[in-house]
């Protein structure tokens, strides 16, 4: 399963990542980091919807997002 991880202490809460997520699963959390910013998150129940596209990580100006992609089985086709 692909998943996304947010580095809370790097996140400034700009929410650019929310604008590019094709599944619209990224949201602003209720948590604050030590700098006083509300950080982005993906709810646990939505994480399975992550496709590992990396759009969120690519647009993040603070390099606060890590994407872990599920490797496809050899010979598997997109469907």
Short mmCIF file of C-alpha atoms in Angstrom, two decimals:
data_model
loop_
_atom_site.label_atom_id
_atom_site.label_comp_id
_atom_site.label_asym_id
_atom_site.label_seq_id
_atom_site.Cartn_x
_atom_site.Cartn_y
_atom_site.Cartn_z
CA UNK A 1 0.00 0.00 0.00
CA UNK A 2 1.35 3.42 -0.95
CA UNK A 3 1.36 5.99 1.80
CA UNK A 4 2.39 9.55 2.55
CA UNK A 5 4.17 10.82 5.65
CA UNK A 6 4.30 14.45 6.78
CA UNK A 7 7.32 15.77 8.68
CA UNK A 8 5.41 17.96 11.13
CA UNK A 9 8.35 20.10 12.18
CA UNK A 10 9.10 21.07 8.56
CA UNK A 11 5.46 21.75 7.57
CA UNK A 12 4.37 25.41 7.54
CA UNK A 13 0.73 24.62 6.88
CA UNK A 14 0.67 26.26 3.44
CA UNK A 15 -1.61 23.45 2.21
CA UNK A 16 -0.26 23.54 -1.35
CA UNK A 17 -0.27 19.74 -1.11
CA UNK A 18 -4.05 19.75 -0.75
CA UNK A 19 -4.42 21.46 -4.12
CA UNK A 20 -2.61 18.77 -6.12
CA UNK A 21 -3.75 15.53 -4.48
CA UNK A 22 -5.80 13.67 -7.11
CA UNK A 23 -7.67 11.77 -4.39
CA UNK A 24 -8.29 14.90 -2.25
CA UNK A 25 -7.26 13.07 0.93
CA UNK A 26 -4.82 15.62 2.36
CA UNK A 27 -6.26 18.04 4.90
CA UNK A 28 -5.20 20.48 7.60
CA UNK A 29 -4.92 18.77 10.96
CA UNK A 30 -5.87 20.07 14.38
CA UNK A 31 -2.26 19.60 15.56
CA UNK A 32 0.28 22.41 15.81
CA UNK A 33 4.00 21.87 15.38
CA UNK A 34 6.55 23.55 17.66
CA UNK A 35 6.64 26.57 15.35
CA UNK A 36 2.91 27.15 15.79
CA UNK A 37 1.78 25.98 12.35
CA UNK A 38 -1.18 23.69 11.81
CA UNK A 39 0.27 20.80 9.84
CA UNK A 40 -1.14 18.79 6.95
CA UNK A 41 -2.21 15.18 7.34
CA UNK A 42 -4.00 12.26 5.76
CA UNK A 43 -6.53 10.56 8.02
CA UNK A 44 -5.72 6.93 8.78
CA UNK A 45 -8.95 5.79 7.15
CA UNK A 46 -8.02 7.63 3.92
CA UNK A 47 -4.42 6.45 3.67
CA UNK A 48 -5.40 3.39 1.61
CA UNK A 49 -6.62 5.77 -1.11
CA UNK A 50 -3.09 7.15 -1.61
CA UNK A 51 -1.76 6.15 -5.02
CA UNK A 52 1.83 7.24 -4.36
CA UNK A 53 1.73 9.74 -7.22
CA UNK A 54 4.20 12.09 -5.40
CA UNK A 55 2.37 15.27 -6.49
CA UNK A 56 2.17 16.47 -2.89
CA UNK A 57 5.88 15.95 -2.25
CA UNK A 58 6.86 17.64 -5.50
CA UNK A 59 4.88 20.82 -4.75
CA UNK A 60 5.94 21.09 -1.09
CA UNK A 61 8.34 24.05 -0.75
CA UNK A 62 9.62 22.82 2.61
CA UNK A 63 10.37 19.18 1.71
CA UNK A 64 8.00 18.12 4.48
CA UNK A 65 6.41 15.15 2.69
CA UNK A 66 7.71 11.65 2.12
CA UNK A 67 5.93 9.28 -0.22
CA UNK A 68 6.27 5.52 0.01
CA UNK A 69 5.12 3.77 -3.14
CA UNK A 70 3.97 0.18 -3.31
CA UNK A 71 5.99 -1.77 -5.82
CA UNK A 72 3.93 -3.40 -8.53
CA UNK A 73 4.21 -7.13 -8.99
CA UNK A 74 6.28 -8.09 -11.99
CA UNK A 75 4.03 -8.28 -15.05
CA UNK A 76 1.18 -6.41 -13.34
CA UNK A 77 -0.77 -3.99 -15.53
CA UNK A 78 -2.53 -0.78 -14.67
CA UNK A 79 -6.24 -1.30 -14.66
#
